[in-house]
Short mmCIF file of C-alpha atoms in Angstrom, two decimals:
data_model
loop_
_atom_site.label_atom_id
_atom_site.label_comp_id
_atom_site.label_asym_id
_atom_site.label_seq_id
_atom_site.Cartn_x
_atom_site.Cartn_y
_atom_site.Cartn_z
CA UNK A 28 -4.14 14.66 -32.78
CA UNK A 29 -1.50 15.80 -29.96
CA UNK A 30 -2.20 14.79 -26.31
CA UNK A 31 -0.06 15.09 -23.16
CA UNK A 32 0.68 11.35 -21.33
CA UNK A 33 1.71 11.33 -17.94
CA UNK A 34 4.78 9.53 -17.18
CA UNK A 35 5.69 7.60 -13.85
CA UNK A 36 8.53 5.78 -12.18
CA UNK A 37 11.15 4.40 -14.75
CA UNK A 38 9.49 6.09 -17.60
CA UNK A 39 9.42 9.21 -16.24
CA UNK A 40 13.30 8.53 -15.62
CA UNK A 41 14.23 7.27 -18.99
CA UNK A 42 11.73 9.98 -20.52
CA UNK A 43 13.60 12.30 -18.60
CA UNK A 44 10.26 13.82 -17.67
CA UNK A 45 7.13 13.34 -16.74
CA UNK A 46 5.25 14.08 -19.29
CA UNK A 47 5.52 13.61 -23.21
CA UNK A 48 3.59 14.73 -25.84
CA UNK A 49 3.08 12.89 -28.71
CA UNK A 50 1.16 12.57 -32.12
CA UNK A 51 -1.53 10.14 -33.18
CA UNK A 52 -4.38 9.80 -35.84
CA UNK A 53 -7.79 10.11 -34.97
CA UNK A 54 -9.09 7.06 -34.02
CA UNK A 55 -6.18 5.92 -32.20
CA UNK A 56 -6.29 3.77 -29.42
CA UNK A 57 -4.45 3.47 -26.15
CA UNK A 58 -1.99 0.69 -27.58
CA UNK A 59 -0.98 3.68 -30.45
CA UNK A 60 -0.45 6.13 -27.93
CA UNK A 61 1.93 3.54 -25.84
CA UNK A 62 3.65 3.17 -28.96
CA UNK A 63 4.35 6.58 -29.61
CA UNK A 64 5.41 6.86 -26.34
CA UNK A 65 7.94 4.11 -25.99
CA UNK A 66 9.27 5.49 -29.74
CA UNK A 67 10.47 8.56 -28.19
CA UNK A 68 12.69 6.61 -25.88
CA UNK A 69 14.45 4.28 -28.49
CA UNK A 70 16.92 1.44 -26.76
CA UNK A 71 15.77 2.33 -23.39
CA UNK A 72 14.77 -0.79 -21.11
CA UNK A 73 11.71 -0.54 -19.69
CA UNK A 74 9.00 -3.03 -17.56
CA UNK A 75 5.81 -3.72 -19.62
CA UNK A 76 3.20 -0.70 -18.61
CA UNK A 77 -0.50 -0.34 -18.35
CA UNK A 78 -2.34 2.52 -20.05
CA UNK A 79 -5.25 4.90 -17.58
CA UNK A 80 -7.75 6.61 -19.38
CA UNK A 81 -8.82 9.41 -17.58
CA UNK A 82 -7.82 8.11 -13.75
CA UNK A 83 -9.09 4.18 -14.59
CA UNK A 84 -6.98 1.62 -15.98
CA UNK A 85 -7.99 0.91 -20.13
CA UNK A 86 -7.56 -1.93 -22.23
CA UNK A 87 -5.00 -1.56 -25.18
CA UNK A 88 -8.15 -1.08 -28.04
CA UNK A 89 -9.82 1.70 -26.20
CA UNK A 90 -10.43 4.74 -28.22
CA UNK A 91 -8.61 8.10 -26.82
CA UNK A 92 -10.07 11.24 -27.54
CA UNK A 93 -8.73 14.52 -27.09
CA UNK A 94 -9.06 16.22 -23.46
CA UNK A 95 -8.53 12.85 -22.06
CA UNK A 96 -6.09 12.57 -19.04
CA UNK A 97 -3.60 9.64 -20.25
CA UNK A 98 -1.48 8.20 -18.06
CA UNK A 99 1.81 5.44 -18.41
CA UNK A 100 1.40 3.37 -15.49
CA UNK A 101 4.47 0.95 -15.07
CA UNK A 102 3.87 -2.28 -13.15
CA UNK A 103 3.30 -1.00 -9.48
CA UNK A 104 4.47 -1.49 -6.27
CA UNK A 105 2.66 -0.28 -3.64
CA UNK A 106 1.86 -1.20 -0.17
CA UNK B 17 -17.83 3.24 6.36
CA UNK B 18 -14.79 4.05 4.94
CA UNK B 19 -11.58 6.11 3.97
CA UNK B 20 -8.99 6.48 2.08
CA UNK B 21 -6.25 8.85 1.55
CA UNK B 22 -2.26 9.65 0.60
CA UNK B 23 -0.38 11.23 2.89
CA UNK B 24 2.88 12.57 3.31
CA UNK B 25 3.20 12.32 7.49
CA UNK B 26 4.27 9.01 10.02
CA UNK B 27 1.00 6.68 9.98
CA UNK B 28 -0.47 5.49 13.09
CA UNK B 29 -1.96 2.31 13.04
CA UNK B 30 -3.61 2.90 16.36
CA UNK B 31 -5.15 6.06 15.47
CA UNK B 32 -6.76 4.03 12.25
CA UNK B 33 -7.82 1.50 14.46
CA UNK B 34 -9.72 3.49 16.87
CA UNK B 35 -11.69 4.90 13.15
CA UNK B 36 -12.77 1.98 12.89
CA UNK B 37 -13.85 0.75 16.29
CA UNK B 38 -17.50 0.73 17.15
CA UNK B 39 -19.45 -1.30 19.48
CA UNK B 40 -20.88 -3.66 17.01
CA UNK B 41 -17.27 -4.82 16.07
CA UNK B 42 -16.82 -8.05 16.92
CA UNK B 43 -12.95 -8.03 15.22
CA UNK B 44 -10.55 -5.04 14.25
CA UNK B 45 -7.93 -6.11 11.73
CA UNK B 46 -4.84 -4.30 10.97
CA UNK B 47 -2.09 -4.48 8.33
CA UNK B 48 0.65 -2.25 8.64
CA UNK B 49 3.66 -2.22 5.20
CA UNK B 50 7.21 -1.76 7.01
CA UNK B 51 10.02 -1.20 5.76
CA UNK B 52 12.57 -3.84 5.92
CA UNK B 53 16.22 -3.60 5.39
CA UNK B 54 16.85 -6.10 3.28
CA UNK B 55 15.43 -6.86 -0.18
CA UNK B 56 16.63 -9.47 -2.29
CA UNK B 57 19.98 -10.09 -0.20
CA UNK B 58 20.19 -6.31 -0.33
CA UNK B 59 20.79 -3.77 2.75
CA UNK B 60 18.12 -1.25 2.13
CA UNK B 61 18.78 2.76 4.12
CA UNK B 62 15.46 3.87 2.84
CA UNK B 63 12.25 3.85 0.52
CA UNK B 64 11.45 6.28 -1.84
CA UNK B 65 7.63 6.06 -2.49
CA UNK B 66 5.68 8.07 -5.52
CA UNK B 67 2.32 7.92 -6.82
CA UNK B 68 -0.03 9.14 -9.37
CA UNK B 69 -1.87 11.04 -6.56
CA UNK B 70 -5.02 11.34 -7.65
CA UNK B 71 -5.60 8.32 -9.61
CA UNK B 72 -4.44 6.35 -6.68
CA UNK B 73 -6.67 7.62 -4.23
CA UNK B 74 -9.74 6.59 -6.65
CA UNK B 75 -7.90 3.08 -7.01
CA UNK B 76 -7.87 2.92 -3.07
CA UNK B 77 -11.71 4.25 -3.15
CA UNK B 78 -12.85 1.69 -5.48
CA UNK B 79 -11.17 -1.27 -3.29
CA UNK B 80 -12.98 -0.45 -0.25
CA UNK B 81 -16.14 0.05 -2.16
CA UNK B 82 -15.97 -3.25 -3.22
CA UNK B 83 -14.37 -4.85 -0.19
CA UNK B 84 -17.73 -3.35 1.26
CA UNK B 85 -19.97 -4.53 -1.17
CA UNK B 86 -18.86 -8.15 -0.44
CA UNK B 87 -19.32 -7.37 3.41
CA UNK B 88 -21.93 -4.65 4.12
CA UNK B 89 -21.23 -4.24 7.61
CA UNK B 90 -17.21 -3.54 7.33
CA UNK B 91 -15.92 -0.52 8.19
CA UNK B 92 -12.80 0.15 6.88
CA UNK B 93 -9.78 2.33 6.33
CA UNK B 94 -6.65 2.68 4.63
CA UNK B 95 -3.54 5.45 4.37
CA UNK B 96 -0.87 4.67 2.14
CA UNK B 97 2.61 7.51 2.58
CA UNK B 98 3.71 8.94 -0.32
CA UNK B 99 8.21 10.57 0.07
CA UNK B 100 11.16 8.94 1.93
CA UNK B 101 10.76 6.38 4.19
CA UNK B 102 13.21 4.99 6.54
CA UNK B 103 13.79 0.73 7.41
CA UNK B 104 10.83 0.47 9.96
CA UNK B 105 8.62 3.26 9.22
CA UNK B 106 5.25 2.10 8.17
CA UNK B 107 4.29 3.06 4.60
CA UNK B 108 0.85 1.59 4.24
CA UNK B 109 -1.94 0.61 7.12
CA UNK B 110 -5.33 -0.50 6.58
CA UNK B 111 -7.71 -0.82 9.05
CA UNK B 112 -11.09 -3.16 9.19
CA UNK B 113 -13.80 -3.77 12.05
CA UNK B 114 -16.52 -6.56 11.20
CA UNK B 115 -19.06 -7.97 13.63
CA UNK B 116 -17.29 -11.21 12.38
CA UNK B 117 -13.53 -12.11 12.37
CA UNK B 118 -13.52 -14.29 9.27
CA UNK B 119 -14.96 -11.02 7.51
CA UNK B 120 -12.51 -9.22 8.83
CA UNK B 121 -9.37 -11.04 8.29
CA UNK B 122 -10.76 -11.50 4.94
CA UNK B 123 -11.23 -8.15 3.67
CA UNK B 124 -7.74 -7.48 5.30
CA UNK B 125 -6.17 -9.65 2.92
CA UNK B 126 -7.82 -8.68 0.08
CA UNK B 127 -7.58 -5.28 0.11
CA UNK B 128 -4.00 -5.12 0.56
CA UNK B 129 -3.27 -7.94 -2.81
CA UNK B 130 -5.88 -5.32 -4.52
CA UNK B 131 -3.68 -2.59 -3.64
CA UNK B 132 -0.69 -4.30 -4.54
CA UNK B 133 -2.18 -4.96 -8.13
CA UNK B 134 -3.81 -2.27 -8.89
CA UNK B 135 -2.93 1.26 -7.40
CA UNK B 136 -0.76 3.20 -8.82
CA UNK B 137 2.37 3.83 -6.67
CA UNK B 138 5.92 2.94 -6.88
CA UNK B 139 8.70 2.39 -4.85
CA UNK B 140 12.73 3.38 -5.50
CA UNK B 141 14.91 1.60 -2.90
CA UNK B 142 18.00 3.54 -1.83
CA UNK B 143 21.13 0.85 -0.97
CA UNK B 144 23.74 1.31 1.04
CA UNK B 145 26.02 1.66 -1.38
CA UNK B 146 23.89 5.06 -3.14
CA UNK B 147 22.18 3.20 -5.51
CA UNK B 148 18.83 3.13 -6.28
CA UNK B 149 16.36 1.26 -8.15
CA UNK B 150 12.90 1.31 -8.85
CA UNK B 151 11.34 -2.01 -8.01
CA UNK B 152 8.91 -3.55 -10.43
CA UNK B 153 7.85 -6.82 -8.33
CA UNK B 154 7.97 -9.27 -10.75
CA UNK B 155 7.63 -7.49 -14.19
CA UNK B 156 9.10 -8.55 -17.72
CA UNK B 157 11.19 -5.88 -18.87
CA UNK B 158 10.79 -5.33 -22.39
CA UNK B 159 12.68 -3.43 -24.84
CA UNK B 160 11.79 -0.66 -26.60
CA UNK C 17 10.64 -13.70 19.36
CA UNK C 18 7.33 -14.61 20.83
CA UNK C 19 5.29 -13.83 24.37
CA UNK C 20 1.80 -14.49 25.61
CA UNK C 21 -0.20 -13.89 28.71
CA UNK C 22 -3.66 -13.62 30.36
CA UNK C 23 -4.02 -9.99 31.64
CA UNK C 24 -6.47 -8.56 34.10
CA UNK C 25 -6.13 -5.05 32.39
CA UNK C 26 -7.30 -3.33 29.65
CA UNK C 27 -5.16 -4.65 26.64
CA UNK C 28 -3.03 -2.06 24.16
CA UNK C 29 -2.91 -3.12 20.46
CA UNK C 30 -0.24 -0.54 19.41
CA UNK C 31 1.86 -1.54 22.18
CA UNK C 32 2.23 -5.25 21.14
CA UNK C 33 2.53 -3.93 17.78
CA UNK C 34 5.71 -2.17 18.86
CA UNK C 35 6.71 -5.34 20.62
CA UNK C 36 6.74 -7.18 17.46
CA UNK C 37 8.83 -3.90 14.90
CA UNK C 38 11.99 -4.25 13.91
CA UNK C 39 14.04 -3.42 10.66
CA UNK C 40 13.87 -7.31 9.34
CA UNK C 41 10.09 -6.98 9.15
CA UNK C 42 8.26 -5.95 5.95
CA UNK C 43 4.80 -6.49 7.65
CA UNK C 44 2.99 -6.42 10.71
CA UNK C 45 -0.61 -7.92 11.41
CA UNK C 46 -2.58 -7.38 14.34
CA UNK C 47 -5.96 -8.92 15.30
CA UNK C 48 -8.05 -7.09 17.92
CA UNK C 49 -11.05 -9.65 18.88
CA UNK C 50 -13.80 -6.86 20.97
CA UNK C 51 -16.98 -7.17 22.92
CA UNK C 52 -19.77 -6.78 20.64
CA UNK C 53 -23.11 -4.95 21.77
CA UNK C 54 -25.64 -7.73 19.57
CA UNK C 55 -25.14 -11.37 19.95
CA UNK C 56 -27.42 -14.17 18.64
CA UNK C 57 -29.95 -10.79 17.92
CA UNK C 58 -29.66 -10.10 22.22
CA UNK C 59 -28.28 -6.76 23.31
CA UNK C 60 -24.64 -7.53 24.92
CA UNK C 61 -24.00 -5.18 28.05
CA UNK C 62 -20.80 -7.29 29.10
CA UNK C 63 -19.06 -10.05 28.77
CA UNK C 64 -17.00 -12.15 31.62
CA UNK C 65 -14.04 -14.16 30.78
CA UNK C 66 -12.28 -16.36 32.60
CA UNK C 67 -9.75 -19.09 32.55
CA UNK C 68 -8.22 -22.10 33.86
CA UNK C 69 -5.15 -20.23 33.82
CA UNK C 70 -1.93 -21.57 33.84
CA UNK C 71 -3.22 -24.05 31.14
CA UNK C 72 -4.18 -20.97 29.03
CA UNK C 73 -1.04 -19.79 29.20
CA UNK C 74 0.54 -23.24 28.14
CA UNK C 75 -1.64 -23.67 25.69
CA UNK C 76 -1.43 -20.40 24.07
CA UNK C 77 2.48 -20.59 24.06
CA UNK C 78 2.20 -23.95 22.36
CA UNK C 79 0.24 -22.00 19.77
CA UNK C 80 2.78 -19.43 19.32
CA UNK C 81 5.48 -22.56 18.90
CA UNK C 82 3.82 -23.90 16.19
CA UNK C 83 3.14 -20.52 14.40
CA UNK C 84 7.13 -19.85 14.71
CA UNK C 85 7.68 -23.15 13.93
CA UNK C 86 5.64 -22.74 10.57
CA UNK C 87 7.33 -19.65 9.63
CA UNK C 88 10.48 -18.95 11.48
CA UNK C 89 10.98 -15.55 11.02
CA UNK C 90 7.96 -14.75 13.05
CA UNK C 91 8.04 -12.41 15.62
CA UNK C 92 4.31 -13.07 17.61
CA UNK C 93 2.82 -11.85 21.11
CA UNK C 94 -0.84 -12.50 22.27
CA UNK C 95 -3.10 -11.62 25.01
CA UNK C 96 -5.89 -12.16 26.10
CA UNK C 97 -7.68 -10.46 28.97
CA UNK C 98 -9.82 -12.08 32.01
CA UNK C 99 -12.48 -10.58 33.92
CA UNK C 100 -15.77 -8.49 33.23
CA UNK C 101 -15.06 -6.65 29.76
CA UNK C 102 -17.71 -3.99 28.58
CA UNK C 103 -18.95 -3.38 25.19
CA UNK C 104 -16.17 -2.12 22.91
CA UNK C 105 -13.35 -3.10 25.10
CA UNK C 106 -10.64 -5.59 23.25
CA UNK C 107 -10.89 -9.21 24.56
CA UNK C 108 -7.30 -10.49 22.59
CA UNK C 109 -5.28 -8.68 21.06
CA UNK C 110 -2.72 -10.63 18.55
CA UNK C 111 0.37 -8.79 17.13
CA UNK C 112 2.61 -10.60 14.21
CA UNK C 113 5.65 -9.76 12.12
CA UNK C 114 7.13 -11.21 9.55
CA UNK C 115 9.50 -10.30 6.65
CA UNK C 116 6.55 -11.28 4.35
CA UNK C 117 3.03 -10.00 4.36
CA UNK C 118 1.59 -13.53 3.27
CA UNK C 119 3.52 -15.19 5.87
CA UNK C 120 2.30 -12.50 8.75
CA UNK C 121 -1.42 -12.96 7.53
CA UNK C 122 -1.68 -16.50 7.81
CA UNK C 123 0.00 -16.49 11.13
CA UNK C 124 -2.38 -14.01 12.52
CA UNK C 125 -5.76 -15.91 11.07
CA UNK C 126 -4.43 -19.39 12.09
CA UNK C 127 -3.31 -18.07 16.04
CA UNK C 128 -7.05 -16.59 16.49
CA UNK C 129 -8.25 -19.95 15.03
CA UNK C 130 -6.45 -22.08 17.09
CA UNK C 131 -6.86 -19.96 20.27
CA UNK C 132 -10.87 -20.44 19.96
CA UNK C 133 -10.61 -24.51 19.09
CA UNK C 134 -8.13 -24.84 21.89
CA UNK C 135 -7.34 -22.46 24.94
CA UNK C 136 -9.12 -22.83 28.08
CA UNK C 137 -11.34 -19.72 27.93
CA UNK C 138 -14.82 -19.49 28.88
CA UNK C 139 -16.79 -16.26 28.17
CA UNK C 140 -20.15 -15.07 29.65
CA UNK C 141 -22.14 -12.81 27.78
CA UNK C 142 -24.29 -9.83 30.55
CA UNK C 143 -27.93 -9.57 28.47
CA UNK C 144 -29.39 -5.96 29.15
CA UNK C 145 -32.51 -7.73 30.68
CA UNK C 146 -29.82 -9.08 33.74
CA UNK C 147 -29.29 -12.31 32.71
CA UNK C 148 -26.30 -14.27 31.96
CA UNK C 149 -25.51 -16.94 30.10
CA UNK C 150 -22.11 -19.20 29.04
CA UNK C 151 -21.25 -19.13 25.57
CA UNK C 152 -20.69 -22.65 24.32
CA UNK C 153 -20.22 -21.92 20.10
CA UNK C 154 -22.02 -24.49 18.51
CA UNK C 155 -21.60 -26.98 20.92
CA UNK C 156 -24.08 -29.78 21.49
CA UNK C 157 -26.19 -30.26 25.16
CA UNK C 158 -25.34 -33.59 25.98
CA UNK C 159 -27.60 -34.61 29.34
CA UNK C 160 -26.28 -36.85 31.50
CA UNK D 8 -8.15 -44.17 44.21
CA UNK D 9 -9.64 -40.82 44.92
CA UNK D 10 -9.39 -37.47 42.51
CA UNK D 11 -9.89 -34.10 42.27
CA UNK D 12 -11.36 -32.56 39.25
CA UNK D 13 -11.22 -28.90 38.58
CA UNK D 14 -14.39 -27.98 36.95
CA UNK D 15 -14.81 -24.25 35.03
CA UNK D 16 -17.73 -22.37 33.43
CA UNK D 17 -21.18 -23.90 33.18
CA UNK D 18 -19.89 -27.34 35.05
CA UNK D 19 -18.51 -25.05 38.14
CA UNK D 20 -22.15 -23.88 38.11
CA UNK D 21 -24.01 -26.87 37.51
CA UNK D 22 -21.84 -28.45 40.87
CA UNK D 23 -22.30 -25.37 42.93
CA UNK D 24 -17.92 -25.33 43.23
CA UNK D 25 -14.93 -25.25 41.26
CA UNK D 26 -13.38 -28.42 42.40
CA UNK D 27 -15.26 -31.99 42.65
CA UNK D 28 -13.85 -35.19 44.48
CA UNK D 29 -14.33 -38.60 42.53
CA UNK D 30 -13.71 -42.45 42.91
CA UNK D 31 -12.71 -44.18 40.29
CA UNK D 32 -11.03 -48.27 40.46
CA UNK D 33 -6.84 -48.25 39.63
CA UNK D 34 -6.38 -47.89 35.89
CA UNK D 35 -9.12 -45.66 35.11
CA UNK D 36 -9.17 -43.99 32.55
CA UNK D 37 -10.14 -39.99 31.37
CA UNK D 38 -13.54 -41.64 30.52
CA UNK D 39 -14.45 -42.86 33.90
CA UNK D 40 -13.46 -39.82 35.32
CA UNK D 41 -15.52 -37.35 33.46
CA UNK D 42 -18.45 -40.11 33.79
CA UNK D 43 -17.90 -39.53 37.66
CA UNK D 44 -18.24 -36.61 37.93
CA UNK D 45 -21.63 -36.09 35.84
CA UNK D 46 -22.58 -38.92 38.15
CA UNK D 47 -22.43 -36.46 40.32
CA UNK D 48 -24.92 -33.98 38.58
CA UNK D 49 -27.35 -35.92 37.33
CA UNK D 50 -30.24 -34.48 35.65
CA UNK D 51 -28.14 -31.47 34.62
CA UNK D 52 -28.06 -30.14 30.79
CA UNK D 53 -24.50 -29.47 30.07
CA UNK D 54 -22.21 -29.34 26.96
CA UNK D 55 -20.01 -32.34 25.89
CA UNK D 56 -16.69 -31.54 27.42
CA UNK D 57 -13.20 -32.85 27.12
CA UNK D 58 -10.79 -33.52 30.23
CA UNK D 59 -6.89 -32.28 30.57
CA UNK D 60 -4.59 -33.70 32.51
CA UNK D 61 -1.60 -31.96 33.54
CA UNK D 62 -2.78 -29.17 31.63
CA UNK D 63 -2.56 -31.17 28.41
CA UNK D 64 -5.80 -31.99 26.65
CA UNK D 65 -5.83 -35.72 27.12
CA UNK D 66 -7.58 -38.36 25.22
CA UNK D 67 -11.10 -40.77 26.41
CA UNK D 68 -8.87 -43.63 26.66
CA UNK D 69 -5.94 -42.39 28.74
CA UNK D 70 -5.14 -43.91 31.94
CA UNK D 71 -5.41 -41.42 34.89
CA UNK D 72 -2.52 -41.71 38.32
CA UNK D 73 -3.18 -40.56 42.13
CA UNK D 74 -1.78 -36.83 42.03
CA UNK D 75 -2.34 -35.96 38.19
CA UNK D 76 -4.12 -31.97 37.74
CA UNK D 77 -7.21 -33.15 36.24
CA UNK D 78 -9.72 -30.49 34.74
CA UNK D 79 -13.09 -30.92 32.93
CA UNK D 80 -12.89 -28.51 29.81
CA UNK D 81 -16.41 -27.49 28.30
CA UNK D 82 -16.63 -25.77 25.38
CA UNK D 83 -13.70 -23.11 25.03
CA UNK D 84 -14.88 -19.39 24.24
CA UNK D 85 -11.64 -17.34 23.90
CA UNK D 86 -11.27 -14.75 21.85
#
């Protein structure tokens, strides 16, 4: 399936925008779609991110489905 | 009660304050996030803050909720600016009132680590030499 | 950078928050300490503070020594106000900066701490059915 | 040698003033004053207390001079 990921902060820099679409089998969970994420930006250094599923912060074996809003959250830095 | 909200304007610290005020507050507690202008050993001109809006303000939601739910009679609120900040201006204040002062001092404190942690904003410092950088407190970089 | 004094007016959190700004500061914590309307379950109409002054104000900057002296780069003013305070109004008001919000946190909770154990302070709370009584926290009646 | 005390809160009320003369023998100490001066309330319910001198909170066993600022401190309520 395709879905839209929203990029942030140094991704969205390396990315070179903020969002990026990529392509993963059904089934595929929120680690996959980081993957396919960070393979579209090969040699680039970037911090370790987190993965939100639809506005709340997911673990790395959730399940995506399509419609959900995905989101690359770099480590933060707020306040 | 509570609030939460981005914004894009100067906070006031005293305006938050007076939310939160009510005559069976025995303590107000505020934080207020400066800008300094010096990070690291470097001179800092200016803060560049960005967030994924409205993820963030359900992040700041969920921290008062539960920074309520350990004290039910807090009252509390937070505003966290969003754009360009300059060295002094005030980029996050939170608020609290508590018939108590522990309580209140207490849920200070922990909502702004939870904040820290958790919701998503970031922050590009501008140097004086032009440069900027995004600053990831702490993180591993990894290569990908 | 530190002040304190015993005021006979009403007290103005945002200005001792100014007091304490500047660019080296990355956070600022205030602690507003209020007249409650409940105490013990007993409506509160007022309270009455008052001092044996120029100990207060010894004591108080000894306070503010040892809070600097903890963390140097704290800027820290307190007052506290004397006199007949009504529900609402702000009894001490404590304003802290520091380069470092953990640093500014701790000064603010141990200064309110040691300003109850220690400064010369006496409060009377105004019940609504016209009596008065001292407030002695906790404190054993010794007869003598 | 003889003293003045200043007394504050519930011990200016329980003496009816804000000031109390004692007695006390040379080389008394903080102890025998504050005894002294309950002496001088007796039958009163009042709150242990401690004593400054020279506005310094000073302890049971120190020794007390003619022209030290002595002041009974009940139970501090600040904040």
């Amino acid at each position: 399936m395709e879905l839209d990921v929203l990029l942030f902060a140094s991704y969205a820099d390396a990315f070179g925008a903020r969002q990026a679409r990529v392509s993963v089998s059904a089934g595929a969970t929120v680690s996959d779609v980081l993957q396919a994420v960070l393979a579209q930006m090969p040699g680039k250094q970037l911090p370790r991110a987190a993965v939100a599923v639809n506005q709340a912060y997911a673990p790395a074996d959730a399940r995506v489905n399509p419609g959900d809003e995905i989101a690359v959250i770099p480590p933060v830095a707020g306040g | 009660m509570r609030r939460s909200a981005l914004v894009e304007r100067a906070l006031d610290a005293a305006r938050l304050e007076a939310e939160v005020a009510h005559g069976g507050a025995g303590a107000i507690a505020v934080f207020v996030g400066t800008v300094r202008d010096v990070n690291d050993g470097r001179p800092v001109t200016a803060i560049e803050y960005s967030a994924y809006g409205p993820m963030a303000e359900r992040e700041l939601e969920r921290i008062l909720e539960e920074a309520c739910a350990s004290a039910p009679a807090l009252r509390a609120v937070v505003e966290h600016r969003i754009g360009l900040l300059a060295v002094g201006e005030a980029s996050v204040v939170i608020a609290v009132s508590h018939p108590h002062r522990a309580e209140a001092l207490r849920a200070v404190e922990t909502i702004i680590e939870e904040l820290k942690q958790r919701v998503p904003i970031w922050k590009r410092e501008h140097y004086v030499d032009g440069t900027r950088e995004w600053v990831h407190a702490g993180s591993s970089q990894v290569t990908c």
